[in-house]
Amino acid sequence: MFGKRASGNTARTASAPSADKVADVEKVAVPVNEPAPQNPAPAQDGEISDAYYETKATIFNALFETIDVSALAGMEPSAAREEIRTIVDEIIAIRNVRLSVVEQNKLIGEICDDILGYGPLEPLLMRDDIADIMVNGAKHVFIETDGKMEKTNIRFRDNQQLMNICQRIVSQVGRRVDESSPICDARLLDGSRVNVIAPPLAIDGPTLTIRKFKKDKLTLEDLVNFGSISPAGAKVLKIIGACQCNILISGGTGSGKTTLLNCLTAFIHPDERIITCEDAAELQLQQPHVVRLETRPPNLEGKGKITMSDLVKNCLRMRPERIIVGEVRGPEAFDLLQAMNTGHDGSMGTLHANSPREGLSRLESMITMGGFSLPVRTIREMIVGSIDVVLQATRLRDGSRKITHITEVLGMEGDVIVTQDLVLYEMDGEDASGKIIGEHKSTGIARPAFWERARYFNLEKELALALDEAGEG
C-alpha cells in the first residue's frame, strides 16, 4: 500500500523501484520544515519565474520525505499519480502555499511527470505537431514545428535532473550513458529516435535530441497532401516499391528519409519476409512477417559490440526476401550491395547526401573506407548492378520537405555511372510569405530502365500512365 515511509528499521514490503518507473532523484538542499516561497506564478513574458521552481523544489523535496517510493513503483501509473496528487495537495495546504487552481494543477502535473515520466519533456512528447525536441543543457529547450526552429520556456531543475531523465530513456532499451560512455543512440517506446551526448563531451550540460514520430503513421497519400510529391509522382513511387526495385534514399538531416522509407514499405507484399537492420529500431512496418534487428554498443568491459555490418551479414543466413537498412554509414554498404546483388530484390537503405549522384559517390567512399581493396571500376559496377532507383529527399529553406529527384541507375559508360532522372521538383520562386513555389515534372522518359521489371509484375500500364500524368503536371 502506498503511504508514508516506514520509520526506524521497519522493513518495507514493496519491491525496489525500477529505473523506468521512478526517477533517480537528486534532492534539493532545503529543510523540510522551511516554508515554501510565495508568489510562484510565471513571469509576465511567458518565462517561468525562479520563485516557481523554488516552490516546486521545496514541495518536491517534502514529498520524498513523505512517500514510500518502493510502494509507488509497484502501482499502476494512474493510481500512482492520484496518490501523488493527494499528498502534494496536503503539503500545499500545510505549508500555506498560495496557488491558484490552475497553478496548483500545473505544479502537481509536473511533479508527477518528474517522478513517473520524462519530467519537463512530457508535454512536448504529447504534442503531435512537433518533429524534433532539442535540449541544450538544463535551461535551453528548442523544438521544430512546421520546419521552423523555436525556443520554448521549458527548462529542467538542473543538469542532474536532465541527466537522470536521459539515463532513464536509454535504460529502457538496455543502453547506458555516463562519463565513461558519454554518447548514446536509443529510442522511446513509440519508436522516436533519441541521441544523448553527456559531459565531459557536452560542455554546457547533457544534450538530448529526440526525433519524434507521429502517432498516426504517414502514408504516401499524406506526402501528396503535404506537397512533398505530386499525385503522379506518388504513383511512380508506388510502382517502384511494388515491383521490387532496389532503392537508395538520399537526403540531408531532417529531410524525411526515414518517413519516405516507411511509406515505401507499405507496398511490399504481405507474404514477403522482411528483415530490418537499424542502430535504433524506428521503422514502422505493417507487414506480418518482419524481423527487426538492432545494433548493440560495447559493455562496460568494452566487449559485445554488434555493428551494422554484423547484422547485414547475419541477414543473409536468415532467408530474407527484402533487407532494409535504416541508415548506411560505413562498411555495411558493401554487405548491403552484396545482398542486393544476390537475389534479395526490393532491398532498401538510406544515407546522407545532397543529390542522387553524390549518394552513389558516398556509397563508393564508404566501401573504400571500409578497407576493401577493390578497383574503383569494380566498386562502381557493383553499385550499378545493385541499385535500381535513387530517391532524393530535401528540406527546403522554407522548412518544407520535398522529394526532389526520382532517378534510376542505368549502367556504366567507361568508368562513369550513368543515371537518368524520371521526375524532378522545379522551383519557380516564392510567395509573399517566403513559401517556395514549385511543381514536380516528368523529364519525358517514357520507358524507364525498370520497365521490364514493372511488366513482370503486370504494372507497366500503370507506370506508363503515371509518367504521362507527371509530364502533363
Coordinates of N, CA and C in Angstrom, one line a residue, residues 126-281:
M126 N 3.8 14.8 -25.9 CA 2.4 14.6 -26.2 C 1.9 15.3 -27.4
R127 N 2.7 16.4 -27.8 CA 2.2 17.2 -29.0 C 2.6 16.5 -30.3
D128 N 1.6 16.3 -31.2 CA 1.9 15.6 -32.4 C 2.4 16.5 -33.5
D129 N 2.4 17.9 -33.3 CA 2.9 18.8 -34.3 C 4.4 19.1 -34.2
I130 N 5.1 18.5 -33.2 CA 6.5 18.7 -33.0 C 7.3 17.6 -33.7
A131 N 8.2 18.0 -34.5 CA 9.1 17.0 -35.2 C 10.3 16.6 -34.5
D132 N 10.9 17.6 -33.8 CA 12.2 17.4 -33.1 C 12.2 18.2 -31.8
I133 N 12.8 17.6 -30.8 CA 13.0 18.2 -29.5 C 14.5 18.3 -29.2
M134 N 15.0 19.5 -29.0 CA 16.5 19.6 -28.8 C 16.7 20.3 -27.4
V135 N 17.4 19.6 -26.5 CA 17.7 20.1 -25.2 C 19.2 20.3 -25.1
N136 N 19.5 21.6 -24.9 CA 20.9 22.0 -24.8 C 21.2 22.4 -23.4
G137 N 21.4 21.4 -22.5 CA 21.5 21.8 -21.1 C 20.2 22.0 -20.4
A138 N 20.2 22.3 -19.1 CA 19.0 22.3 -18.3 C 18.1 23.5 -18.7
K139 N 18.6 24.6 -19.2 CA 17.8 25.8 -19.4 C 17.5 26.2 -20.8
H140 N 17.8 25.4 -21.8 CA 17.6 25.7 -23.2 C 17.0 24.5 -23.9
V141 N 15.7 24.6 -24.2 CA 14.9 23.6 -24.9 C 14.3 24.2 -26.1
F142 N 14.6 23.6 -27.3 CA 14.1 24.0 -28.6 C 13.3 22.9 -29.2
I143 N 12.4 23.4 -30.0 CA 11.5 22.4 -30.8 C 11.5 22.8 -32.3
E144 N 11.1 21.9 -33.1 CA 10.9 22.2 -34.5 C 9.4 21.9 -34.9
T145 N 8.7 22.9 -35.4 CA 7.4 22.7 -35.8 C 7.2 23.3 -37.2
D146 N 6.6 22.6 -38.1 CA 6.4 23.1 -39.5 C 7.7 23.5 -40.1
G147 N 8.8 22.8 -39.8 CA 10.1 23.1 -40.4 C 10.8 24.3 -39.8
K148 N 10.2 24.9 -38.8 CA 10.9 26.1 -38.2 C 11.3 25.8 -36.7
M149 N 12.4 26.3 -36.4 CA 13.0 26.1 -35.0 C 12.5 27.2 -34.1
E150 N 12.2 26.9 -32.9 CA 11.8 27.9 -31.9 C 12.2 27.4 -30.5
K151 N 12.5 28.4 -29.6 CA 12.8 28.1 -28.3 C 11.6 28.1 -27.4
T152 N 11.5 27.2 -26.4 CA 10.4 27.1 -25.5 C 10.8 27.7 -24.2
N153 N 9.8 27.9 -23.3 CA 10.0 28.4 -22.0 C 10.2 27.2 -21.0
I154 N 10.4 26.0 -21.5 CA 10.5 24.8 -20.6 C 12.0 24.7 -20.2
R155 N 12.2 24.3 -19.0 CA 13.6 24.1 -18.5 C 13.6 23.0 -17.4
F156 N 14.7 22.5 -17.2 CA 14.9 21.5 -16.1 C 15.4 22.1 -14.8
R157 N 15.2 21.4 -13.7 CA 15.6 22.0 -12.4 C 17.1 22.3 -12.4
D158 N 17.9 21.3 -13.0 CA 19.3 21.4 -13.1 C 19.8 20.4 -14.1
N159 N 21.1 20.4 -14.3 CA 21.7 19.4 -15.3 C 21.6 17.9 -14.7
Q160 N 21.5 17.8 -13.4 CA 21.4 16.5 -12.9 C 20.1 15.9 -13.2
Q161 N 19.0 16.7 -13.0 CA 17.7 16.2 -13.4 C 17.6 15.8 -14.9
L162 N 18.2 16.6 -15.7 CA 18.3 16.3 -17.2 C 19.0 15.0 -17.4
M163 N 20.1 14.8 -16.7 CA 20.9 13.6 -16.9 C 20.1 12.3 -16.4
N164 N 19.4 12.5 -15.3 CA 18.6 11.4 -14.8 C 17.6 10.9 -15.8
I165 N 16.9 11.9 -16.5 CA 15.9 11.6 -17.5 C 16.6 10.9 -18.7
C166 N 17.8 11.4 -19.1 CA 18.5 10.8 -20.2 C 18.8 9.3 -19.9
Q167 N 19.3 9.1 -18.7 CA 19.6 7.7 -18.3 C 18.4 6.8 -18.2
R168 N 17.2 7.4 -17.8 CA 16.0 6.6 -17.8 C 15.6 6.2 -19.2
I169 N 15.7 7.1 -20.1 CA 15.3 6.9 -21.5 C 16.2 5.7 -22.1
V170 N 17.5 5.9 -22.0 CA 18.4 4.9 -22.6 C 18.3 3.5 -21.9
S171 N 18.0 3.5 -20.6 CA 18.0 2.3 -19.9 C 16.8 1.4 -20.3
Q172 N 15.8 2.0 -20.9 CA 14.6 1.3 -21.3 C 14.9 0.3 -22.5
V173 N 16.0 0.7 -23.3 CA 16.4 -0.2 -24.4 C 17.7 -0.9 -24.1
G174 N 18.1 -1.0 -22.8 CA 19.3 -1.7 -22.5 C 20.6 -1.0 -22.8
R175 N 20.6 0.3 -22.8 CA 21.8 1.1 -23.1 C 22.1 2.0 -21.9
R176 N 23.3 2.6 -21.9 CA 23.7 3.4 -20.8 C 24.4 4.7 -21.3
V177 N 24.3 5.7 -20.5 CA 25.1 7.0 -20.9 C 25.6 7.5 -19.5
D178 N 26.9 7.7 -19.5 CA 27.6 8.3 -18.3 C 28.9 8.8 -18.8
E179 N 29.8 9.2 -17.8 CA 31.1 9.7 -18.2 C 32.0 8.8 -19.0
S180 N 31.9 7.5 -18.7 CA 32.7 6.5 -19.4 C 32.1 6.2 -20.7
S181 N 30.8 6.4 -21.0 CA 30.2 6.2 -22.3 C 29.2 7.3 -22.5
P182 N 29.8 8.5 -22.9 CA 29.0 9.7 -23.0 C 28.2 9.9 -24.2
I183 N 28.3 9.0 -25.2 CA 27.4 9.2 -26.4 C 26.6 7.9 -26.5
C184 N 25.3 8.1 -26.8 CA 24.4 7.0 -26.9 C 23.2 7.3 -27.8
D185 N 22.9 6.3 -28.7 CA 21.7 6.3 -29.5 C 20.7 5.4 -28.9
A186 N 19.5 5.8 -28.8 CA 18.4 5.0 -28.2 C 17.1 5.3 -28.9
R187 N 16.0 4.9 -28.3 CA 14.7 5.2 -28.8 C 13.7 5.2 -27.7
L188 N 12.6 5.9 -27.9 CA 11.5 5.9 -26.9 C 10.6 4.6 -27.3
L189 N 9.7 4.4 -26.4 CA 8.8 3.2 -26.6 C 8.0 3.3 -27.9
D190 N 7.7 4.5 -28.3 CA 6.9 4.7 -29.6 C 7.8 4.7 -30.8
G191 N 9.1 4.4 -30.7 CA 10.0 4.4 -31.8 C 10.7 5.7 -32.1
S192 N 10.4 6.7 -31.4 CA 11.1 8.0 -31.7 C 12.6 7.9 -31.4
R193 N 13.4 8.5 -32.3 CA 14.8 8.4 -32.2 C 15.4 9.3 -31.2
V194 N 16.4 8.8 -30.4 CA 17.0 9.6 -29.3 C 18.5 9.6 -29.4
N195 N 19.1 10.7 -29.2 CA 20.6 10.8 -29.1 C 20.9 11.6 -27.9
V196 N 21.8 11.1 -27.1 CA 22.3 11.8 -25.9 C 23.8 11.9 -26.0
I197 N 24.3 13.1 -25.7 CA 25.8 13.3 -25.5 C 25.9 14.0 -24.2
A198 N 26.7 13.4 -23.3 CA 26.8 13.9 -21.9 C 28.2 14.5 -21.6
P199 N 28.3 15.3 -20.5 CA 29.6 15.7 -20.1 C 30.5 14.5 -19.9
P200 N 31.8 14.6 -20.1 CA 32.6 15.9 -20.4 C 32.6 16.3 -21.8
L201 N 32.0 15.5 -22.7 CA 32.0 15.9 -24.2 C 31.0 17.1 -24.4
A202 N 29.9 17.1 -23.7 CA 29.0 18.2 -23.8 C 29.3 19.2 -22.7
I203 N 29.9 20.3 -23.1 CA 30.5 21.2 -22.1 C 29.4 21.9 -21.2
D204 N 28.3 22.3 -21.8 CA 27.3 23.1 -21.1 C 26.2 22.2 -20.5
G205 N 26.4 20.9 -20.3 CA 25.4 20.1 -19.7 C 25.0 19.0 -20.7
P206 N 24.2 18.0 -20.3 CA 23.8 17.0 -21.2 C 23.0 17.5 -22.4
T207 N 23.2 17.0 -23.6 CA 22.5 17.4 -24.8 C 21.6 16.3 -25.2
L208 N 20.3 16.5 -25.3 CA 19.4 15.4 -25.7 C 18.6 15.9 -27.0
T209 N 18.6 15.0 -28.0 CA 17.9 15.2 -29.2 C 16.9 14.1 -29.5
I210 N 15.7 14.5 -29.7 CA 14.6 13.5 -29.9 C 14.0 13.8 -31.3
R211 N 14.0 12.8 -32.2 CA 13.3 12.9 -33.5 C 12.0 12.2 -33.3
K212 N 10.9 12.9 -33.1 CA 9.6 12.3 -32.8 C 8.9 11.7 -34.1
F213 N 8.2 10.7 -33.8 CA 7.4 10.1 -34.9 C 5.9 10.4 -34.5
K214 N 5.2 10.6 -35.6 CA 3.7 10.9 -35.4 C 3.0 9.6 -35.0
K215 N 2.0 9.8 -34.1 CA 1.2 8.7 -33.6 C 0.5 8.0 -34.8
D216 N 0.0 8.8 -35.7 CA -0.6 8.2 -36.9 C 0.5 8.1 -38.0
K217 N 0.7 6.9 -38.5 CA 1.8 6.7 -39.4 C 1.5 7.4 -40.7
L218 N 2.5 8.1 -41.3 CA 2.3 8.8 -42.6 C 2.2 7.8 -43.7
T219 N 1.4 8.1 -44.7 CA 1.3 7.3 -45.9 C 1.7 8.1 -47.1
L220 N 1.9 7.5 -48.2 CA 2.2 8.2 -49.5 C 1.2 9.3 -49.8
E221 N -0.1 9.0 -49.5 CA -1.2 9.9 -49.7 C -1.0 11.2 -48.8
D222 N -0.5 11.0 -47.6 CA -0.2 12.1 -46.8 C 0.9 13.0 -47.4
L223 N 1.9 12.4 -48.0 CA 3.0 13.1 -48.6 C 2.5 13.9 -49.8
V224 N 1.5 13.4 -50.5 CA 0.9 14.1 -51.6 C 0.1 15.3 -51.0
N225 N -0.6 15.1 -49.9 CA -1.4 16.2 -49.3 C -0.4 17.3 -48.8
F226 N 0.7 16.9 -48.3 CA 1.7 17.9 -47.8 C 2.5 18.6 -49.0
G227 N 2.3 18.1 -50.2 CA 3.0 18.7 -51.3 C 4.4 18.2 -51.5
S228 N 4.8 17.1 -50.7 CA 6.1 16.6 -50.9 C 6.4 15.9 -52.2
I229 N 5.3 15.4 -52.8 CA 5.4 14.7 -54.1 C 4.0 14.9 -54.8
S230 N 4.0 14.9 -56.1 CA 2.8 15.1 -56.8 C 2.0 13.8 -56.9
P231 N 0.7 13.8 -57.2 CA 0.0 12.6 -57.2 C 0.5 11.6 -58.3
A232 N 1.0 12.1 -59.4 CA 1.6 11.2 -60.4 C 2.9 10.7 -60.0
G233 N 3.7 11.5 -59.3 CA 5.0 11.1 -58.8 C 4.8 10.0 -57.7
A234 N 3.7 10.1 -56.9 CA 3.4 9.1 -55.9 C 3.0 7.8 -56.5
K235 N 2.4 7.8 -57.7 CA 2.0 6.6 -58.4 C 3.3 5.9 -58.9
V236 N 4.3 6.7 -59.3 CA 5.6 6.2 -59.8 C 6.3 5.5 -58.6
L237 N 6.3 6.2 -57.4 CA 6.9 5.6 -56.2 C 6.2 4.3 -55.8
K238 N 4.9 4.3 -55.9 CA 4.2 3.1 -55.5 C 4.6 1.9 -56.4
I239 N 4.7 2.1 -57.7 CA 5.1 1.1 -58.6 C 6.6 0.6 -58.3
I240 N 7.4 1.6 -58.1 CA 8.8 1.3 -57.7 C 8.9 0.4 -56.5
G241 N 8.1 0.7 -55.5 CA 8.1 -0.1 -54.3 C 7.5 -1.5 -54.5
A242 N 6.5 -1.6 -55.3 CA 5.8 -2.8 -55.5 C 6.5 -3.8 -56.4
C243 N 7.3 -3.3 -57.4 CA 7.9 -4.2 -58.4 C 9.4 -4.6 -58.0
Q244 N 9.7 -4.5 -56.7 CA 10.9 -5.0 -56.1 C 12.2 -4.4 -56.7
C245 N 12.1 -3.0 -56.9 CA 13.3 -2.3 -57.3 C 14.2 -2.1 -56.0
N246 N 15.5 -2.2 -56.2 CA 16.4 -1.9 -55.1 C 16.5 -0.4 -55.0
I247 N 16.2 0.2 -53.8 CA 16.1 1.6 -53.6 C 17.1 2.2 -52.7
L248 N 17.7 3.3 -53.0 CA 18.5 4.0 -52.1 C 17.9 5.4 -51.9
I249 N 17.6 5.7 -50.7 CA 17.0 7.0 -50.4 C 18.1 8.0 -49.8
S250 N 18.3 9.1 -50.5 CA 19.4 10.0 -50.2 C 18.8 11.3 -49.7
G251 N 19.5 12.0 -48.7 CA 18.9 13.2 -48.2 C 19.7 13.7 -47.0
G252 N 19.5 15.0 -46.7 CA 20.2 15.6 -45.6 C 19.5 15.3 -44.2
T253 N 20.1 15.8 -43.2 CA 19.5 15.6 -41.8 C 18.1 16.3 -41.8
G254 N 17.1 15.5 -41.3 CA 15.7 16.1 -41.2 C 15.0 16.3 -42.5
S255 N 15.5 15.6 -43.6 CA 14.8 15.8 -44.9 C 13.6 14.9 -45.1
G256 N 13.5 13.9 -44.2 CA 12.3 13.0 -44.3 C 12.7 11.6 -44.9
K257 N 13.9 11.2 -44.8 CA 14.4 9.9 -45.4 C 13.6 8.7 -44.8
T258 N 13.6 8.7 -43.5 CA 13.0 7.6 -42.8 C 11.5 7.5 -43.0
T259 N 10.9 8.7 -43.0 CA 9.4 8.8 -43.3 C 9.1 8.2 -44.7
L260 N 10.0 8.6 -45.7 CA 9.8 8.1 -47.1 C 10.0 6.6 -47.1
L261 N 11.0 6.1 -46.4 CA 11.2 4.7 -46.4 C 10.0 3.9 -45.8
N262 N 9.5 4.5 -44.7 CA 8.3 3.9 -44.1 C 7.1 3.8 -45.1
C263 N 7.0 4.9 -45.9 CA 5.9 5.0 -46.8 C 6.0 3.9 -47.9
L264 N 7.3 3.8 -48.4 CA 7.5 2.8 -49.5 C 7.3 1.4 -49.0
T265 N 7.6 1.1 -47.8 CA 7.4 -0.3 -47.3 C 5.9 -0.7 -47.3
A266 N 5.0 0.2 -47.4 CA 3.6 -0.1 -47.4 C 3.2 -0.9 -48.6
F267 N 4.0 -0.8 -49.7 CA 3.7 -1.5 -50.9 C 4.4 -2.8 -51.1
I268 N 5.1 -3.3 -50.0 CA 5.7 -4.6 -50.0 C 4.6 -5.7 -49.8
H269 N 4.6 -6.7 -50.6 CA 3.6 -7.8 -50.5 C 3.6 -8.4 -49.1
P270 N 2.4 -8.6 -48.5 CA 2.4 -9.2 -47.1 C 3.0 -10.6 -47.0
D271 N 3.2 -11.3 -48.1 CA 3.8 -12.6 -48.0 C 5.3 -12.6 -47.9
E272 N 6.0 -11.4 -48.1 CA 7.4 -11.4 -48.2 C 8.0 -11.3 -46.8
R273 N 9.1 -12.0 -46.6 CA 9.9 -11.9 -45.3 C 10.9 -10.7 -45.3
I274 N 10.7 -9.8 -44.4 CA 11.5 -8.6 -44.4 C 12.3 -8.6 -43.1
I275 N 13.6 -8.2 -43.3 CA 14.5 -8.1 -42.1 C 15.0 -6.7 -42.1
T276 N 14.9 -6.0 -41.0 CA 15.4 -4.6 -40.9 C 16.6 -4.6 -40.0
C277 N 17.5 -3.7 -40.3 CA 18.8 -3.5 -39.5 C 18.9 -2.0 -39.2
E278 N 18.9 -1.7 -37.9 CA 19.0 -0.3 -37.5 C 19.9 -0.1 -36.3
D279 N 20.4 1.1 -36.2 CA 21.1 1.5 -34.9 C 20.1 1.6 -33.8
A280 N 19.0 2.2 -34.0 CA 17.9 2.3 -33.0 C 16.6 2.0 -33.8
A281 N 15.9 0.9 -33.4 CA 14.8 0.5 -34.2 C 13.7 1.5 -34.2

